[in-house]
Amino acid sequence: MIFPFVELPHIPGGWPRPVLDVVVGNMGEVLLPCLVDSGAMNTLLPIWVADLSGIDCTDAPAKTLGIASSGTKARMVPTLLTIGEHSWEAEVGFCDPWPHGWGLLGQLSFFRYFVVTLRAADFELEINPVQH
Amino acid sequence: MELSAKLSGLGCSLPGLTGQVGVHIEVFGLDGLTGLDLDDLGSVGGHLVEPTTLGPVQVAVGSREECPEPGLSRQLSGCCCCPELRGCITERVRCDKYAAERMGAMLTTRVAGKDFELDAAGVERTVTGVDPEPIRDHYVVIGRRRYPPKQVLAAVTGLDRGDFTTHQARSILRRLGFGVHRRGYVPQPRDGAMSTWPHRGAEAAALEPYIGRWIAQDGLEVLYDADSPYDVVRWLRKNGLRARVWRVPATSEEAGSMLSHP
């Protein structure tokens, strides 16, 4: 599956980014853009996604994480994720607060499930599910 | 014929404006009626907007830089001319600089056998807080939002939507100064350096009015914007739509690029 980078408007750092649209749980009406971030360990999403997709974080274990220039608390919940036609279940951290307009796809719950090829010169990203 | 002469023939007197950096020209309507062509426009950095056989032929000339109001398709100061009217009609130009004229400009129009006096400010007041319905083909931009023209005209006149056509609604709203477009309309990128980007800067241009806002995005179109993701998802669910939901970054931190400014 090949995806073009997402363009950002004219702001500092407004450069196209490798972003994938992810369906979280059964919330099929929402495509949540997530930055493909090989520097992130976990896949992290804003807490509103859990609220609206009916994912209960009440008793989920919490981790304190550093994100951007501040910290956040992530509730770790096994979650069904879907990109295109491919779905997989992985642990996701639902974070509050969350400084980004999108989520992050990290190593433990995204990169280990896909072969990821970044062609930054062409502003495109290719992912293929790992064959087990 | 030179561009300035053609514009003059349309009633635009623009000494010192054409040819300057920052001058922006938009043409609404048939090239054949305005006498302008794309070569004319290209020579001064202008472009054709929504070529159509419908509605009045209009030419607007001015500087975008002087009108920072976001979300409007015609952020111009200067002249806006119709060949049938002749002369400068600045109140048709939606721009902060001319807000007073715009707010006071009443349009008398007849729809479904009834006379109405409408003005842009009244239209904006009426639709403020009204959720736009999904766009099928045409839309009008009011504030930052896109509405079906018939939804807006029905709201401001109280008429049933079956009493008038989309063409009538588009024409009236355009005459009030609102940007009226067809789905698939893509704003012009602000920067030629974006020509190598995935969508040649068109996505960046489409997102520009929504910096810092939560949006529902479908392709290169922003369907809806709101203060929170909860409102955006509520709107999607209400209308049975599917879209990318996110907040357009306003800072480098939000874009996740604290250390990586290009």
mmCIF file of C-alpha atoms in Angstrom:
data_model
loop_
_atom_site.group_PDB
_atom_site.id
_atom_site.type_symbol
_atom_site.label_atom_id
_atom_site.label_comp_id
_atom_site.label_asym_id
_atom_site.label_seq_id
_atom_site.Cartn_x
_atom_site.Cartn_y
_atom_site.Cartn_z
ATOM 1 C CA MET A 1 0.000 0.000 0.000
ATOM 2 C CA ILE A 2 1.455 3.345 -1.060
ATOM 3 C CA PHE A 3 0.377 6.611 0.505
ATOM 4 C CA PRO A 4 1.391 10.203 -0.315
ATOM 5 C CA PHE A 5 2.686 12.336 2.514
ATOM 6 C CA VAL A 6 0.224 14.793 4.025
ATOM 7 C CA GLU A 7 0.911 18.426 3.222
ATOM 8 C CA LEU A 8 0.839 20.958 6.038
ATOM 9 C CA PRO A 9 -0.109 24.607 5.666
ATOM 10 C CA HIS A 10 2.328 27.480 5.901
ATOM 11 C CA ILE A 11 3.499 27.268 9.533
ATOM 12 C CA PRO A 12 6.975 26.776 10.991
ATOM 13 C CA GLY A 13 7.775 23.180 10.199
ATOM 14 C CA GLY A 14 4.994 23.072 7.621
ATOM 15 C CA TRP A 15 6.528 20.366 5.474
ATOM 16 C CA PRO A 16 4.842 17.201 4.147
ATOM 17 C CA ARG A 17 4.767 14.402 6.695
ATOM 18 C CA PRO A 18 4.507 10.600 6.481
ATOM 19 C CA VAL A 19 1.047 10.170 7.909
ATOM 20 C CA LEU A 20 -1.304 7.187 7.684
ATOM 21 C CA ASP A 21 -5.045 7.235 8.189
ATOM 22 C CA VAL A 22 -5.956 4.674 10.846
ATOM 23 C CA VAL A 23 -9.378 3.390 11.859
ATOM 24 C CA VAL A 24 -9.445 2.806 15.596
ATOM 25 C CA GLY A 25 -11.679 0.049 16.945
ATOM 26 C CA ASN A 26 -15.067 0.066 15.275
ATOM 27 C CA MET A 27 -15.123 3.822 14.672
ATOM 28 C CA GLY A 28 -15.158 3.423 10.905
ATOM 29 C CA GLU A 29 -16.420 6.916 10.200
ATOM 30 C CA VAL A 30 -13.194 8.454 11.515
ATOM 31 C CA LEU A 31 -9.878 8.168 9.746
ATOM 32 C CA LEU A 32 -7.349 9.223 12.332
ATOM 33 C CA PRO A 33 -4.135 10.532 10.792
ATOM 34 C CA CYS A 34 -1.081 9.152 12.572
ATOM 35 C CA LEU A 35 2.503 10.237 12.058
ATOM 36 C CA VAL A 36 4.788 7.335 11.210
ATOM 37 C CA ASP A 37 7.437 7.883 13.866
ATOM 38 C CA SER A 38 10.291 5.410 14.072
ATOM 39 C CA GLY A 39 11.568 7.312 17.104
ATOM 40 C CA ALA A 40 8.475 6.453 19.127
ATOM 41 C CA MET A 41 8.266 3.184 21.025
ATOM 42 C CA ASN A 42 4.527 3.131 21.530
ATOM 43 C CA THR A 43 1.575 3.928 19.358
ATOM 44 C CA LEU A 44 -0.019 6.897 21.047
ATOM 45 C CA LEU A 45 -3.396 8.458 20.367
ATOM 46 C CA PRO A 46 -5.332 11.288 21.992
ATOM 47 C CA ILE A 47 -7.831 10.310 24.674
ATOM 48 C CA TRP A 48 -10.794 11.665 22.673
ATOM 49 C CA VAL A 49 -10.368 8.737 20.305
ATOM 50 C CA ALA A 50 -10.996 6.286 23.141
ATOM 51 C CA ASP A 51 -13.977 8.319 24.321
ATOM 52 C CA LEU A 52 -15.635 8.369 20.915
ATOM 53 C CA SER A 53 -14.832 4.810 19.939
ATOM 54 C CA GLY A 54 -16.175 3.364 23.176
ATOM 55 C CA ILE A 55 -12.829 2.080 24.435
ATOM 56 C CA ASP A 56 -12.865 1.940 28.218
ATOM 57 C CA CYS A 57 -9.606 3.170 29.705
ATOM 58 C CA THR A 58 -10.828 3.243 33.290
ATOM 59 C CA ASP A 59 -8.882 0.301 34.611
ATOM 60 C CA ALA A 60 -6.132 0.337 32.000
ATOM 61 C CA PRO A 61 -2.545 0.512 33.251
ATOM 62 C CA ALA A 62 -1.116 4.015 33.022
ATOM 63 C CA LYS A 63 2.341 5.042 31.849
ATOM 64 C CA THR A 64 3.906 8.450 32.242
ATOM 65 C CA LEU A 65 5.609 9.374 28.998
ATOM 66 C CA GLY A 66 7.588 12.280 27.641
ATOM 67 C CA ILE A 67 6.021 13.753 24.561
ATOM 68 C CA ALA A 68 7.257 16.819 22.707
ATOM 69 C CA SER A 69 8.480 19.221 25.381
ATOM 70 C CA SER A 70 6.171 18.020 28.137
ATOM 71 C CA GLY A 71 4.730 14.881 29.667
ATOM 72 C CA THR A 72 1.527 12.930 29.311
ATOM 73 C CA LYS A 73 -0.250 10.023 30.925
ATOM 74 C CA ALA A 74 -1.018 7.129 28.592
ATOM 75 C CA ARG A 75 -3.660 4.489 29.333
ATOM 76 C CA MET A 76 -2.454 1.328 27.595
ATOM 77 C CA VAL A 77 -5.262 -0.689 25.997
ATOM 78 C CA PRO A 78 -5.135 -3.530 23.428
ATOM 79 C CA THR A 79 -6.933 -2.038 20.439
ATOM 80 C CA LEU A 80 -7.962 -3.079 16.945
ATOM 81 C CA LEU A 81 -6.303 -0.869 14.334
ATOM 82 C CA THR A 82 -7.028 -0.822 10.596
ATOM 83 C CA ILE A 83 -5.159 0.726 7.678
ATOM 84 C CA GLY A 84 -6.768 0.189 4.320
ATOM 85 C CA GLU A 85 -7.977 -3.405 4.322
ATOM 86 C CA HIS A 86 -5.474 -4.620 6.886
ATOM 87 C CA SER A 87 -6.320 -4.903 10.591
ATOM 88 C CA TRP A 88 -4.220 -5.898 13.562
ATOM 89 C CA GLU A 89 -4.529 -5.720 17.327
ATOM 90 C CA ALA A 90 -1.873 -3.955 19.347
ATOM 91 C CA GLU A 91 -1.407 -2.085 22.582
ATOM 92 C CA VAL A 92 -2.198 1.595 22.176
ATOM 93 C CA GLY A 93 -1.592 4.413 24.652
ATOM 94 C CA PHE A 94 -4.507 6.817 24.917
ATOM 95 C CA CYS A 95 -2.960 10.043 26.137
ATOM 96 C CA ASP A 96 -4.113 13.063 28.062
ATOM 97 C CA PRO A 97 -2.886 15.712 27.490
ATOM 98 C CA TRP A 98 -1.900 15.385 23.866
ATOM 99 C CA PRO A 99 -0.123 18.188 21.984
ATOM 100 C CA HIS A 100 -0.545 16.961 18.416
ATOM 101 C CA GLY A 101 -3.408 17.129 15.975
ATOM 102 C CA TRP A 102 -2.688 13.531 15.015
ATOM 103 C CA GLY A 103 -1.535 10.259 16.590
ATOM 104 C CA LEU A 104 1.853 8.570 16.515
ATOM 105 C CA LEU A 105 2.578 5.117 15.120
ATOM 106 C CA GLY A 106 5.549 3.667 16.993
ATOM 107 C CA GLN A 107 7.747 0.589 16.979
ATOM 108 C CA LEU A 108 5.943 -1.797 19.327
ATOM 109 C CA SER A 109 2.492 -1.630 17.820
ATOM 110 C CA PHE A 110 3.102 -0.560 14.233
ATOM 111 C CA PHE A 111 6.613 -1.096 12.845
ATOM 112 C CA ARG A 112 6.809 -4.679 14.044
ATOM 113 C CA TYR A 113 3.697 -5.493 12.019
ATOM 114 C CA PHE A 114 4.745 -3.858 8.729
ATOM 115 C CA VAL A 115 7.614 -3.481 6.335
ATOM 116 C CA VAL A 116 7.823 0.284 6.018
ATOM 117 C CA THR A 117 9.529 2.061 3.138
ATOM 118 C CA LEU A 118 9.882 5.836 3.223
ATOM 119 C CA ARG A 119 10.624 7.567 -0.064
ATOM 120 C CA ALA A 120 10.971 11.093 1.248
ATOM 121 C CA ALA A 121 12.307 12.425 -2.036
ATOM 122 C CA ASP A 122 9.012 11.415 -3.622
ATOM 123 C CA PHE A 123 6.914 12.340 -0.565
ATOM 124 C CA GLU A 124 5.473 8.851 -0.339
ATOM 125 C CA LEU A 125 5.336 5.959 2.057
ATOM 126 C CA GLU A 126 4.837 2.278 1.333
ATOM 127 C CA ILE A 127 3.751 -0.265 3.914
ATOM 128 C CA ASN A 128 3.259 -3.992 3.565
ATOM 129 C CA PRO A 129 2.057 -6.258 6.373
ATOM 130 C CA VAL A 130 4.707 -8.584 7.755
ATOM 131 C CA GLN A 131 3.959 -12.174 6.719
ATOM 132 C CA HIS A 132 4.039 -14.426 9.803
ATOM 133 C CA MET B 1 -5.435 44.443 -26.708
ATOM 134 C CA GLU B 2 -3.472 44.910 -23.515
ATOM 135 C CA LEU B 3 -4.827 43.649 -20.251
ATOM 136 C CA SER B 4 -5.244 47.112 -18.781
ATOM 137 C CA ALA B 5 -7.320 48.142 -21.787
ATOM 138 C CA LYS B 6 -9.476 45.037 -21.494
ATOM 139 C CA LEU B 7 -10.035 45.693 -17.821
ATOM 140 C CA SER B 8 -10.828 49.292 -18.551
ATOM 141 C CA GLY B 9 -13.427 48.103 -21.036
ATOM 142 C CA LEU B 10 -15.034 46.122 -18.232
ATOM 143 C CA GLY B 11 -15.204 49.192 -16.057
ATOM 144 C CA CYS B 12 -12.058 48.560 -14.027
ATOM 145 C CA SER B 13 -9.721 51.480 -13.697
ATOM 146 C CA LEU B 14 -6.601 50.094 -12.172
ATOM 147 C CA PRO B 15 -3.683 52.411 -12.689
ATOM 148 C CA GLY B 16 -0.604 51.163 -10.953
ATOM 149 C CA LEU B 17 -2.135 47.888 -9.808
ATOM 150 C CA THR B 18 -1.650 45.455 -12.644
ATOM 151 C CA GLY B 19 1.755 43.955 -13.014
ATOM 152 C CA GLN B 20 2.783 44.584 -9.431
ATOM 153 C CA VAL B 21 3.945 41.842 -7.123
ATOM 154 C CA GLY B 22 1.041 40.738 -4.963
ATOM 155 C CA VAL B 23 -1.629 41.842 -7.363
ATOM 156 C CA HIS B 24 -4.176 39.141 -7.787
ATOM 157 C CA ILE B 25 -6.748 38.800 -10.508
ATOM 158 C CA GLU B 26 -9.752 36.544 -10.498
ATOM 159 C CA VAL B 27 -12.145 36.102 -13.350
ATOM 160 C CA PHE B 28 -15.611 34.736 -12.870
ATOM 161 C CA GLY B 29 -17.385 33.788 -16.020
ATOM 162 C CA LEU B 30 -16.740 33.291 -19.665
ATOM 163 C CA ASP B 31 -13.477 34.354 -21.184
ATOM 164 C CA GLY B 32 -15.381 35.229 -24.303
ATOM 165 C CA LEU B 33 -17.517 37.762 -22.495
ATOM 166 C CA THR B 34 -14.771 39.349 -20.445
ATOM 167 C CA GLY B 35 -12.366 39.404 -23.351
ATOM 168 C CA LEU B 36 -9.692 38.106 -21.015
ATOM 169 C CA ASP B 37 -7.767 34.953 -21.548
ATOM 170 C CA LEU B 38 -5.358 32.880 -19.534
ATOM 171 C CA ASP B 39 -2.334 34.475 -21.164
ATOM 172 C CA ASP B 40 -3.525 37.856 -19.955
ATOM 173 C CA LEU B 41 -3.897 36.575 -16.446
ATOM 174 C CA GLY B 42 -0.659 34.655 -16.412
ATOM 175 C CA SER B 43 1.242 37.795 -17.320
ATOM 176 C CA VAL B 44 0.319 39.358 -13.994
ATOM 177 C CA GLY B 45 0.053 36.238 -11.863
ATOM 178 C CA GLY B 46 -3.729 35.992 -12.081
ATOM 179 C CA HIS B 47 -5.843 32.928 -12.604
ATOM 180 C CA LEU B 48 -9.260 31.858 -13.745
ATOM 181 C CA VAL B 49 -11.657 31.015 -10.973
ATOM 182 C CA GLU B 50 -14.482 28.612 -11.562
ATOM 183 C CA PRO B 51 -15.048 28.986 -15.267
ATOM 184 C CA THR B 52 -18.759 28.708 -15.727
ATOM 185 C CA THR B 53 -21.490 29.617 -18.104
ATOM 186 C CA LEU B 54 -23.731 30.502 -15.172
ATOM 187 C CA GLY B 55 -24.000 33.686 -13.199
ATOM 188 C CA PRO B 56 -22.681 37.153 -13.835
ATOM 189 C CA VAL B 57 -19.316 37.676 -15.404
ATOM 190 C CA GLN B 58 -17.067 39.356 -12.903
ATOM 191 C CA VAL B 59 -13.495 40.448 -12.754
ATOM 192 C CA ALA B 60 -11.874 41.221 -9.446
ATOM 193 C CA VAL B 61 -8.468 42.788 -9.229
ATOM 194 C CA GLY B 62 -6.536 43.681 -6.145
ATOM 195 C CA SER B 63 -3.975 42.596 -3.646
ATOM 196 C CA ARG B 64 -4.419 39.521 -1.495
ATOM 197 C CA GLU B 65 -1.774 40.658 0.910
ATOM 198 C CA GLU B 66 -3.880 43.535 2.179
ATOM 199 C CA CYS B 67 -6.750 41.252 3.151
ATOM 200 C CA PRO B 68 -5.723 38.618 5.696
ATOM 201 C CA GLU B 69 -9.249 37.498 6.566
ATOM 202 C CA PRO B 70 -9.035 33.693 6.415
ATOM 203 C CA GLY B 71 -11.404 31.358 4.717
ATOM 204 C CA LEU B 72 -12.612 33.636 1.976
ATOM 205 C CA SER B 73 -12.035 32.840 -1.629
ATOM 206 C CA ARG B 74 -11.921 36.469 -2.679
ATOM 207 C CA GLN B 75 -9.661 38.149 -0.184
ATOM 208 C CA LEU B 76 -9.159 41.165 -2.339
ATOM 209 C CA SER B 77 -8.983 44.868 -2.085
ATOM 210 C CA GLY B 78 -9.440 46.869 -5.207
ATOM 211 C CA CYS B 79 -12.046 46.571 -7.908
ATOM 212 C CA CYS B 80 -14.716 44.082 -8.707
ATOM 213 C CA CYS B 81 -16.448 44.739 -11.963
ATOM 214 C CA CYS B 82 -19.314 43.384 -13.995
ATOM 215 C CA PRO B 83 -19.598 44.344 -17.621
ATOM 216 C CA GLU B 84 -23.327 44.903 -17.351
ATOM 217 C CA LEU B 85 -22.907 47.327 -14.474
ATOM 218 C CA ARG B 86 -19.664 49.088 -15.314
ATOM 219 C CA GLY B 87 -17.600 50.775 -12.704
ATOM 220 C CA CYS B 88 -15.947 49.854 -9.503
ATOM 221 C CA ILE B 89 -18.165 48.008 -7.073
ATOM 222 C CA THR B 90 -15.960 47.731 -4.058
ATOM 223 C CA GLU B 91 -18.719 46.567 -1.758
ATOM 224 C CA ARG B 92 -18.778 43.310 -3.635
ATOM 225 C CA VAL B 93 -15.249 42.620 -2.555
ATOM 226 C CA ARG B 94 -15.306 40.750 0.700
ATOM 227 C CA CYS B 95 -12.472 42.255 2.605
ATOM 228 C CA ASP B 96 -11.955 43.754 6.040
ATOM 229 C CA LYS B 97 -10.864 46.995 4.451
ATOM 230 C CA TYR B 98 -14.292 47.354 2.930
ATOM 231 C CA ALA B 99 -16.250 45.843 5.779
ATOM 232 C CA ALA B 100 -18.311 48.965 6.282
ATOM 233 C CA GLU B 101 -19.411 49.083 2.672
ATOM 234 C CA ARG B 102 -20.033 45.376 2.610
ATOM 235 C CA MET B 103 -22.105 45.398 5.775
ATOM 236 C CA GLY B 104 -24.229 48.202 4.413
ATOM 237 C CA ALA B 105 -24.698 46.874 0.907
ATOM 238 C CA MET B 106 -28.245 45.636 0.546
ATOM 239 C CA LEU B 107 -29.235 43.444 -2.340
ATOM 240 C CA THR B 108 -32.822 43.539 -3.464
ATOM 241 C CA THR B 109 -33.790 40.340 -5.177
ATOM 242 C CA ARG B 110 -36.925 38.516 -6.189
ATOM 243 C CA VAL B 111 -37.250 34.811 -5.470
ATOM 244 C CA ALA B 112 -40.359 32.711 -5.977
ATOM 245 C CA GLY B 113 -42.424 35.835 -6.620
ATOM 246 C CA LYS B 114 -41.391 37.522 -3.388
ATOM 247 C CA ASP B 115 -39.013 40.446 -2.897
ATOM 248 C CA PHE B 116 -36.181 40.173 -0.380
ATOM 249 C CA GLU B 117 -33.589 42.616 0.845
ATOM 250 C CA LEU B 118 -30.450 40.755 1.805
ATOM 251 C CA ASP B 119 -27.010 41.740 2.945
ATOM 252 C CA ALA B 120 -23.890 39.719 3.619
ATOM 253 C CA ALA B 121 -23.802 40.490 7.328
ATOM 254 C CA GLY B 122 -27.376 39.299 7.719
ATOM 255 C CA VAL B 123 -26.601 36.080 5.901
ATOM 256 C CA GLU B 124 -23.588 35.491 8.133
ATOM 257 C CA ARG B 125 -25.666 36.109 11.242
ATOM 258 C CA THR B 126 -28.339 33.704 10.066
ATOM 259 C CA VAL B 127 -26.008 30.791 9.415
ATOM 260 C CA THR B 128 -23.762 31.303 12.432
ATOM 261 C CA GLY B 129 -24.133 28.201 14.528
ATOM 262 C CA VAL B 130 -26.035 26.361 11.797
ATOM 263 C CA ASP B 131 -24.474 23.044 10.866
ATOM 264 C CA PRO B 132 -23.790 22.821 7.160
ATOM 265 C CA GLU B 133 -25.374 19.915 5.355
ATOM 266 C CA PRO B 134 -23.169 17.681 3.211
ATOM 267 C CA ILE B 135 -22.123 19.229 -0.092
ATOM 268 C CA ARG B 136 -23.313 17.427 -3.190
ATOM 269 C CA ASP B 137 -22.083 19.644 -5.993
ATOM 270 C CA HIS B 138 -22.035 23.382 -5.316
ATOM 271 C CA TYR B 139 -21.164 25.219 -2.138
ATOM 272 C CA VAL B 140 -20.833 28.715 -0.732
ATOM 273 C CA VAL B 141 -18.140 29.695 1.752
ATOM 274 C CA ILE B 142 -19.429 31.683 4.718
ATOM 275 C CA GLY B 143 -16.851 32.336 7.386
ATOM 276 C CA ARG B 144 -14.670 29.301 6.989
ATOM 277 C CA ARG B 145 -17.522 26.921 6.411
ATOM 278 C CA ARG B 146 -18.945 25.490 3.246
ATOM 279 C CA TYR B 147 -22.713 25.314 2.916
ATOM 280 C CA PRO B 148 -25.030 24.090 0.171
ATOM 281 C CA PRO B 149 -26.293 27.329 -1.450
ATOM 282 C CA LYS B 150 -29.923 26.222 -1.188
ATOM 283 C CA GLN B 151 -29.569 25.586 2.534
ATOM 284 C CA VAL B 152 -28.356 29.151 3.046
ATOM 285 C CA LEU B 153 -30.941 30.843 0.843
ATOM 286 C CA ALA B 154 -33.733 28.845 2.447
ATOM 287 C CA ALA B 155 -32.485 29.882 5.883
ATOM 288 C CA VAL B 156 -32.294 33.595 5.078
ATOM 289 C CA THR B 157 -35.552 33.832 3.124
ATOM 290 C CA GLY B 158 -37.661 31.274 4.941
ATOM 291 C CA LEU B 159 -38.629 29.823 1.571
ATOM 292 C CA ASP B 160 -38.962 26.147 0.858
ATOM 293 C CA ARG B 161 -35.999 24.799 -1.080
ATOM 294 C CA GLY B 162 -38.312 23.651 -3.819
ATOM 295 C CA ASP B 163 -39.225 27.298 -4.497
ATOM 296 C CA PHE B 164 -35.910 28.167 -6.112
ATOM 297 C CA THR B 165 -33.034 26.574 -7.954
ATOM 298 C CA THR B 166 -29.430 26.042 -6.979
ATOM 299 C CA HIS B 167 -28.490 28.425 -9.757
ATOM 300 C CA GLN B 168 -30.612 31.189 -8.202
ATOM 301 C CA ALA B 169 -29.106 30.576 -4.779
ATOM 302 C CA ARG B 170 -25.575 30.588 -6.162
ATOM 303 C CA SER B 171 -26.166 33.780 -8.089
ATOM 304 C CA ILE B 172 -27.642 35.675 -5.131
ATOM 305 C CA LEU B 173 -24.935 34.581 -2.721
ATOM 306 C CA ARG B 174 -22.223 35.411 -5.193
ATOM 307 C CA ARG B 175 -23.699 38.875 -5.687
ATOM 308 C CA LEU B 176 -23.550 39.330 -1.936
ATOM 309 C CA GLY B 177 -19.834 38.721 -2.173
ATOM 310 C CA PHE B 178 -19.538 35.158 -0.957
ATOM 311 C CA GLY B 179 -17.253 32.675 -2.649
ATOM 312 C CA VAL B 180 -19.333 30.150 -4.570
ATOM 313 C CA HIS B 181 -17.637 27.053 -5.873
ATOM 314 C CA ARG B 182 -18.128 23.563 -7.165
ATOM 315 C CA ARG B 183 -16.897 20.461 -5.292
ATOM 316 C CA GLY B 184 -13.418 19.716 -6.416
ATOM 317 C CA TYR B 185 -12.410 23.371 -6.437
ATOM 318 C CA VAL B 186 -8.853 23.571 -5.169
ATOM 319 C CA PRO B 187 -7.386 26.822 -3.923
ATOM 320 C CA GLN B 188 -4.163 28.051 -5.463
ATOM 321 C CA PRO B 189 -0.959 27.179 -3.561
ATOM 322 C CA ARG B 190 0.729 30.223 -2.116
ATOM 323 C CA ASP B 191 4.225 29.125 -2.968
ATOM 324 C CA GLY B 192 5.752 27.815 -6.170
ATOM 325 C CA ALA B 193 8.258 25.866 -4.083
ATOM 326 C CA MET B 194 5.414 23.478 -3.225
ATOM 327 C CA SER B 195 5.224 22.283 -6.819
ATOM 328 C CA THR B 196 7.099 19.088 -5.922
ATOM 329 C CA TRP B 197 4.822 18.289 -2.983
ATOM 330 C CA PRO B 198 2.395 15.358 -3.218
ATOM 331 C CA HIS B 199 -0.519 17.564 -4.230
ATOM 332 C CA ARG B 200 1.584 20.476 -5.538
ATOM 333 C CA GLY B 201 0.671 22.527 -2.488
ATOM 334 C CA ALA B 202 -3.067 22.221 -3.051
ATOM 335 C CA GLU B 203 -3.629 20.328 0.208
ATOM 336 C CA ALA B 204 -1.593 22.894 2.132
ATOM 337 C CA ALA B 205 -3.636 25.685 0.566
ATOM 338 C CA ALA B 206 -6.899 23.930 1.386
ATOM 339 C CA LEU B 207 -5.854 23.537 5.024
ATOM 340 C CA GLU B 208 -4.540 27.055 5.460
ATOM 341 C CA PRO B 209 -7.823 28.662 6.629
ATOM 342 C CA TYR B 210 -8.203 25.953 9.274
ATOM 343 C CA ILE B 211 -4.885 26.237 11.091
ATOM 344 C CA GLY B 212 -5.498 25.306 14.721
ATOM 345 C CA ARG B 213 -9.017 23.992 13.998
ATOM 346 C CA TRP B 214 -10.432 20.489 14.189
ATOM 347 C CA ILE B 215 -11.592 19.423 10.755
ATOM 348 C CA ALA B 216 -13.171 16.629 8.761
ATOM 349 C CA GLN B 217 -11.130 16.241 5.591
ATOM 350 C CA ASP B 218 -12.080 14.210 2.538
ATOM 351 C CA GLY B 219 -9.355 14.195 -0.082
ATOM 352 C CA LEU B 220 -8.349 17.806 -0.595
ATOM 353 C CA GLU B 221 -11.631 19.148 0.725
ATOM 354 C CA VAL B 222 -12.431 20.268 4.244
ATOM 355 C CA LEU B 223 -16.004 19.200 4.898
ATOM 356 C CA TYR B 224 -16.468 20.691 8.346
ATOM 357 C CA ASP B 225 -14.559 22.457 11.074
ATOM 358 C CA ALA B 226 -15.196 22.881 14.780
ATOM 359 C CA ASP B 227 -13.630 23.693 18.126
ATOM 360 C CA SER B 228 -13.330 20.068 19.194
ATOM 361 C CA PRO B 229 -13.047 16.586 17.723
ATOM 362 C CA TYR B 230 -16.258 15.641 19.492
ATOM 363 C CA ASP B 231 -18.197 18.185 17.409
ATOM 364 C CA VAL B 232 -16.569 17.016 14.180
ATOM 365 C CA VAL B 233 -17.378 13.358 14.835
ATOM 366 C CA ARG B 234 -20.932 14.247 15.870
ATOM 367 C CA TRP B 235 -21.369 15.998 12.495
ATOM 368 C CA LEU B 236 -19.942 13.029 10.590
ATOM 369 C CA ARG B 237 -22.253 10.617 12.382
ATOM 370 C CA LYS B 238 -25.279 12.833 11.869
ATOM 371 C CA ASN B 239 -24.636 12.955 8.134
ATOM 372 C CA GLY B 240 -23.428 9.389 7.677
ATOM 373 C CA LEU B 241 -20.037 10.470 6.357
ATOM 374 C CA ARG B 242 -16.495 9.219 6.741
ATOM 375 C CA ALA B 243 -13.477 11.515 6.827
ATOM 376 C CA ARG B 244 -10.040 12.171 8.222
ATOM 377 C CA VAL B 245 -10.472 13.912 11.595
ATOM 378 C CA TRP B 246 -7.628 15.965 12.980
ATOM 379 C CA ARG B 247 -6.490 19.346 14.170
ATOM 380 C CA VAL B 248 -4.482 21.266 11.601
ATOM 381 C CA PRO B 249 -1.201 22.095 13.325
ATOM 382 C CA ALA B 250 -0.662 25.723 14.244
ATOM 383 C CA THR B 251 2.868 25.383 15.593
ATOM 384 C CA SER B 252 5.945 23.329 14.906
ATOM 385 C CA GLU B 253 5.357 21.484 18.173
ATOM 386 C CA GLU B 254 1.900 20.423 17.075
ATOM 387 C CA ALA B 255 3.374 19.269 13.790
ATOM 388 C CA GLY B 256 5.818 17.122 15.729
ATOM 389 C CA SER B 257 8.824 18.917 14.367
ATOM 390 C CA MET B 258 10.444 20.691 17.286
ATOM 391 C CA LEU B 259 13.858 19.761 16.033
ATOM 392 C CA SER B 260 13.333 19.478 12.344
ATOM 393 C CA HIS B 261 12.371 22.749 10.706
ATOM 394 C CA PRO B 262 13.114 22.439 7.000
#
